[in-house]
Amino acid sequence: MAFQDEAKIIAISGKGGNGCLSFRREKYIPRGGPDGGDGGDGGDVVVVYDKNLNSLSNLRGKKVLSAQSGKGGSGKNMKGESGDDLLVPVPSGTMIYSENTGELIGEITEKNPKITVAKGGKGGLGNARFKSSTNQSPRKTIDGEEADRREILLELRLIADIGLLGLPNAGKSTLINTVTNSKSKIGSYA
């Protein structure tokens, strides 16, 4: 498994569920009134600290990470199910940047173990929320909020474990390129 210290991903939170338009219908209750439930909240995309990781190779090949959307409300004042949060495990020392602006969102450490990078949408309201003494059969509902989409760059801050000292043209860069499969500049210097 190759070492990876940088990953570009698109984080998409869950959309909020829509509110329901429903009226109570029972045999001996002629005007039951509105009973549309609220929609569930969408899930967040959260970057979390994992002590078992030492690189970002678990994100290799993953370009889009999306959380679960909330379910819509239903009759009998039933609220829709909220979407599950998506947890993205990373090692300590991971810097999170916004890809578009280059702004630092935060750093994952043992003291700061989780950062929400995309907030889920709030669930919409059902027609039971709009009932009043003057409007006893409302036909108004509110849709859930849209998902939050963010392009982020995860960069692992590394601390060198080994330092090489030596004379010029002794082969230090060649040794590092061979051992680590990196591409540092090699040349004959005076």
mmCIF file of C-alpha atoms in Angstrom:
data_model
loop_
_atom_site.group_PDB
_atom_site.id
_atom_site.type_symbol
_atom_site.label_atom_id
_atom_site.label_comp_id
_atom_site.label_asym_id
_atom_site.label_seq_id
_atom_site.Cartn_x
_atom_site.Cartn_y
_atom_site.Cartn_z
ATOM 1 C CA MET A 1 0.000 0.000 0.000
ATOM 2 C CA ALA A 2 1.427 3.380 -1.030
ATOM 3 C CA PHE A 3 1.649 6.345 1.315
ATOM 4 C CA GLN A 4 -0.681 9.234 0.470
ATOM 5 C CA ASP A 5 -0.513 12.649 2.139
ATOM 6 C CA GLU A 6 -3.062 14.610 0.068
ATOM 7 C CA ALA A 7 -6.648 14.016 -1.062
ATOM 8 C CA LYS A 8 -9.154 16.160 -2.955
ATOM 9 C CA ILE A 9 -12.782 15.260 -2.315
ATOM 10 C CA ILE A 10 -16.236 16.704 -2.849
ATOM 11 C CA ALA A 11 -18.302 16.569 0.362
ATOM 12 C CA ILE A 12 -22.088 16.611 -0.124
ATOM 13 C CA SER A 13 -24.357 16.715 2.908
ATOM 14 C CA GLY A 14 -27.845 15.213 2.979
ATOM 15 C CA LYS A 15 -30.894 17.145 1.768
ATOM 16 C CA GLY A 16 -33.665 17.821 4.280
ATOM 17 C CA GLY A 17 -36.904 15.872 3.831
ATOM 18 C CA ASN A 18 -40.030 17.663 2.593
ATOM 19 C CA GLY A 19 -43.025 18.409 4.793
ATOM 20 C CA CYS A 20 -46.227 16.461 4.169
ATOM 21 C CA LEU A 21 -49.661 17.749 3.127
ATOM 22 C CA SER A 22 -52.198 15.438 4.757
ATOM 23 C CA PHE A 23 -55.592 15.577 6.462
ATOM 24 C CA ARG A 24 -56.989 13.232 9.091
ATOM 25 C CA ARG A 25 -59.665 10.980 7.631
ATOM 26 C CA GLU A 26 -61.601 8.688 9.961
ATOM 27 C CA LYS A 27 -65.088 7.282 9.725
ATOM 28 C CA TYR A 28 -66.869 9.193 12.500
ATOM 29 C CA ILE A 29 -64.710 12.332 12.517
ATOM 30 C CA PRO A 30 -65.960 14.526 9.655
ATOM 31 C CA ARG A 31 -63.347 17.310 9.913
ATOM 32 C CA GLY A 32 -60.254 15.750 11.417
ATOM 33 C CA GLY A 33 -57.961 18.597 10.481
ATOM 34 C CA PRO A 34 -54.407 18.709 9.137
ATOM 35 C CA ASP A 35 -51.949 16.019 10.245
ATOM 36 C CA GLY A 36 -48.983 16.346 7.853
ATOM 37 C CA GLY A 37 -45.644 15.643 9.545
ATOM 38 C CA ASP A 38 -42.306 17.400 9.211
ATOM 39 C CA GLY A 39 -39.419 16.137 7.096
ATOM 40 C CA GLY A 40 -36.245 14.684 8.603
ATOM 41 C CA ASP A 41 -32.918 16.519 8.704
ATOM 42 C CA GLY A 42 -30.154 15.633 6.255
ATOM 43 C CA GLY A 43 -26.911 14.075 7.458
ATOM 44 C CA ASP A 44 -23.641 15.996 7.913
ATOM 45 C CA VAL A 45 -20.237 15.145 6.446
ATOM 46 C CA VAL A 46 -17.850 15.046 9.420
ATOM 47 C CA VAL A 47 -14.070 14.544 9.307
ATOM 48 C CA VAL A 48 -13.021 12.587 12.429
ATOM 49 C CA TYR A 49 -9.732 11.578 14.037
ATOM 50 C CA ASP A 50 -8.754 7.891 13.859
ATOM 51 C CA LYS A 51 -5.688 6.805 15.846
ATOM 52 C CA ASN A 52 -5.222 3.680 13.698
ATOM 53 C CA LEU A 53 -4.466 5.641 10.513
ATOM 54 C CA ASN A 54 -1.156 7.213 9.501
ATOM 55 C CA SER A 55 -1.928 8.321 5.911
ATOM 56 C CA LEU A 56 -4.852 9.337 3.713
ATOM 57 C CA SER A 57 -4.653 6.166 1.602
ATOM 58 C CA ASN A 58 -8.155 5.133 2.791
ATOM 59 C CA LEU A 59 -9.506 7.993 0.616
ATOM 60 C CA ARG A 60 -7.719 6.789 -2.533
ATOM 61 C CA GLY A 61 -10.155 6.617 -5.442
ATOM 62 C CA LYS A 62 -12.960 8.358 -3.521
ATOM 63 C CA LYS A 63 -13.868 11.629 -5.194
ATOM 64 C CA VAL A 64 -17.413 12.241 -3.929
ATOM 65 C CA LEU A 65 -18.486 11.568 -0.337
ATOM 66 C CA SER A 66 -22.170 12.150 0.378
ATOM 67 C CA ALA A 67 -24.244 11.814 3.529
ATOM 68 C CA GLN A 68 -27.740 10.373 3.662
ATOM 69 C CA SER A 69 -30.719 12.627 2.921
ATOM 70 C CA GLY A 70 -33.653 13.012 5.306
ATOM 71 C CA LYS A 71 -36.943 11.281 4.545
ATOM 72 C CA GLY A 72 -40.147 13.209 3.907
ATOM 73 C CA GLY A 73 -42.864 13.522 6.551
ATOM 74 C CA SER A 74 -46.090 11.553 6.363
ATOM 75 C CA GLY A 75 -49.652 11.594 7.655
ATOM 76 C CA LYS A 76 -50.652 11.137 11.312
ATOM 77 C CA ASN A 77 -48.079 13.820 12.269
ATOM 78 C CA MET A 78 -45.205 11.417 11.615
ATOM 79 C CA LYS A 79 -41.837 13.101 11.216
ATOM 80 C CA GLY A 80 -39.529 11.767 8.523
ATOM 81 C CA GLU A 81 -36.383 9.892 9.478
ATOM 82 C CA SER A 82 -33.224 11.991 9.696
ATOM 83 C CA GLY A 83 -30.280 11.045 7.493
ATOM 84 C CA ASP A 84 -27.166 9.469 9.005
ATOM 85 C CA ASP A 85 -23.971 11.498 9.252
ATOM 86 C CA LEU A 86 -21.055 10.403 7.078
ATOM 87 C CA LEU A 87 -17.860 10.039 9.125
ATOM 88 C CA VAL A 88 -14.571 10.408 7.214
ATOM 89 C CA PRO A 89 -11.678 8.968 9.301
ATOM 90 C CA VAL A 90 -8.295 10.690 8.980
ATOM 91 C CA PRO A 91 -5.044 10.626 11.006
ATOM 92 C CA SER A 92 -3.930 13.323 13.420
ATOM 93 C CA GLY A 93 -2.326 16.355 11.776
ATOM 94 C CA THR A 94 -4.698 16.511 8.800
ATOM 95 C CA MET A 95 -5.280 20.053 7.557
ATOM 96 C CA ILE A 96 -8.639 20.753 5.863
ATOM 97 C CA TYR A 97 -8.733 23.488 3.194
ATOM 98 C CA SER A 98 -11.526 24.842 1.014
ATOM 99 C CA GLU A 99 -10.564 24.016 -2.575
ATOM 100 C CA ASN A 100 -12.215 27.111 -4.078
ATOM 101 C CA THR A 101 -10.920 29.800 -1.704
ATOM 102 C CA GLY A 102 -7.825 28.131 -0.227
ATOM 103 C CA GLU A 103 -9.124 29.012 3.257
ATOM 104 C CA LEU A 104 -8.088 26.789 6.167
ATOM 105 C CA ILE A 105 -11.213 25.190 7.651
ATOM 106 C CA GLY A 106 -9.414 23.444 10.509
ATOM 107 C CA GLU A 107 -6.942 20.815 11.620
ATOM 108 C CA ILE A 108 -7.741 17.375 13.018
ATOM 109 C CA THR A 109 -5.761 16.620 16.185
ATOM 110 C CA GLU A 110 -6.337 14.606 19.331
ATOM 111 C CA LYS A 111 -7.626 17.766 21.050
ATOM 112 C CA ASN A 112 -9.869 18.689 18.093
ATOM 113 C CA PRO A 113 -11.125 15.247 16.977
ATOM 114 C CA LYS A 114 -13.938 16.224 14.582
ATOM 115 C CA ILE A 115 -14.858 18.997 12.156
ATOM 116 C CA THR A 116 -18.103 19.280 10.194
ATOM 117 C CA VAL A 117 -17.243 20.185 6.596
ATOM 118 C CA ALA A 118 -20.752 20.040 5.076
ATOM 119 C CA LYS A 119 -23.865 20.723 7.180
ATOM 120 C CA GLY A 120 -27.012 18.773 6.389
ATOM 121 C CA GLY A 121 -30.211 20.539 5.322
ATOM 122 C CA LYS A 122 -33.025 21.095 7.817
ATOM 123 C CA GLY A 123 -36.245 19.184 7.303
ATOM 124 C CA GLY A 124 -39.313 20.962 5.908
ATOM 125 C CA LEU A 125 -42.559 21.656 7.763
ATOM 126 C CA GLY A 126 -45.820 19.786 7.290
ATOM 127 C CA ASN A 127 -49.244 21.408 7.071
ATOM 128 C CA ALA A 128 -50.049 20.610 10.737
ATOM 129 C CA ARG A 129 -47.551 23.361 11.688
ATOM 130 C CA PHE A 130 -49.635 26.038 9.935
ATOM 131 C CA LYS A 131 -52.969 25.267 11.645
ATOM 132 C CA SER A 132 -54.536 28.217 13.470
ATOM 133 C CA SER A 133 -57.962 29.391 14.589
ATOM 134 C CA THR A 134 -58.444 31.339 11.358
ATOM 135 C CA ASN A 135 -56.873 28.767 9.006
ATOM 136 C CA GLN A 136 -58.122 25.363 10.121
ATOM 137 C CA SER A 137 -57.283 23.484 6.917
ATOM 138 C CA PRO A 138 -53.955 24.842 5.658
ATOM 139 C CA ARG A 139 -52.557 23.589 2.374
ATOM 140 C CA LYS A 140 -49.126 25.076 2.924
ATOM 141 C CA THR A 141 -45.967 23.009 3.400
ATOM 142 C CA ILE A 142 -42.282 23.844 3.309
ATOM 143 C CA ASP A 143 -39.727 21.771 1.426
ATOM 144 C CA GLY A 144 -36.500 20.669 3.093
ATOM 145 C CA GLU A 145 -33.299 22.662 2.692
ATOM 146 C CA GLU A 146 -30.938 21.745 -0.112
ATOM 147 C CA ALA A 147 -27.715 19.821 0.445
ATOM 148 C CA ASP A 148 -24.440 21.639 1.094
ATOM 149 C CA ARG A 149 -21.717 20.849 -1.471
ATOM 150 C CA ARG A 150 -18.086 21.729 -0.730
ATOM 151 C CA GLU A 151 -14.865 20.896 -2.503
ATOM 152 C CA ILE A 152 -12.177 20.303 0.111
ATOM 153 C CA LEU A 153 -8.499 19.449 0.153
ATOM 154 C CA LEU A 154 -7.157 17.200 2.909
ATOM 155 C CA GLU A 155 -3.431 17.575 3.488
ATOM 156 C CA LEU A 156 -1.461 15.564 6.033
ATOM 157 C CA ARG A 157 1.155 17.524 7.944
ATOM 158 C CA LEU A 158 4.239 15.375 8.261
ATOM 159 C CA ILE A 159 7.125 15.496 10.685
ATOM 160 C CA ALA A 160 10.390 14.016 9.441
ATOM 161 C CA ASP A 161 11.636 11.013 11.391
ATOM 162 C CA ILE A 162 15.041 10.930 9.683
ATOM 163 C CA GLY A 163 17.482 13.625 8.593
ATOM 164 C CA LEU A 164 20.434 13.084 6.242
ATOM 165 C CA LEU A 165 23.698 14.953 6.570
ATOM 166 C CA GLY A 166 26.580 14.610 4.167
ATOM 167 C CA LEU A 167 28.925 16.174 1.686
ATOM 168 C CA PRO A 168 27.657 17.572 -1.625
ATOM 169 C CA ASN A 169 27.291 15.008 -4.436
ATOM 170 C CA ALA A 170 27.345 12.146 -1.911
ATOM 171 C CA GLY A 171 24.023 10.649 -3.099
ATOM 172 C CA LYS A 172 21.612 11.848 -0.388
ATOM 173 C CA SER A 173 18.834 12.796 -2.842
ATOM 174 C CA THR A 174 19.346 9.633 -4.875
ATOM 175 C CA LEU A 175 18.998 7.520 -1.726
ATOM 176 C CA ILE A 176 15.771 9.300 -0.694
ATOM 177 C CA ASN A 177 14.301 8.963 -4.213
ATOM 178 C CA THR A 178 15.077 5.246 -4.259
ATOM 179 C CA VAL A 179 13.724 4.506 -0.783
ATOM 180 C CA THR A 180 10.581 6.687 -0.818
ATOM 181 C CA ASN A 181 9.665 6.685 -4.529
ATOM 182 C CA SER A 182 9.662 10.518 -4.504
ATOM 183 C CA LYS A 183 10.828 12.793 -7.295
ATOM 184 C CA SER A 184 13.256 15.296 -5.740
ATOM 185 C CA LYS A 185 15.682 17.182 -7.953
ATOM 186 C CA ILE A 186 19.029 15.474 -8.529
ATOM 187 C CA GLY A 187 21.983 17.200 -10.135
ATOM 188 C CA SER A 188 25.747 17.583 -10.068
ATOM 189 C CA TYR A 189 26.441 20.693 -7.994
ATOM 190 C CA ALA A 190 29.783 22.450 -7.523
#
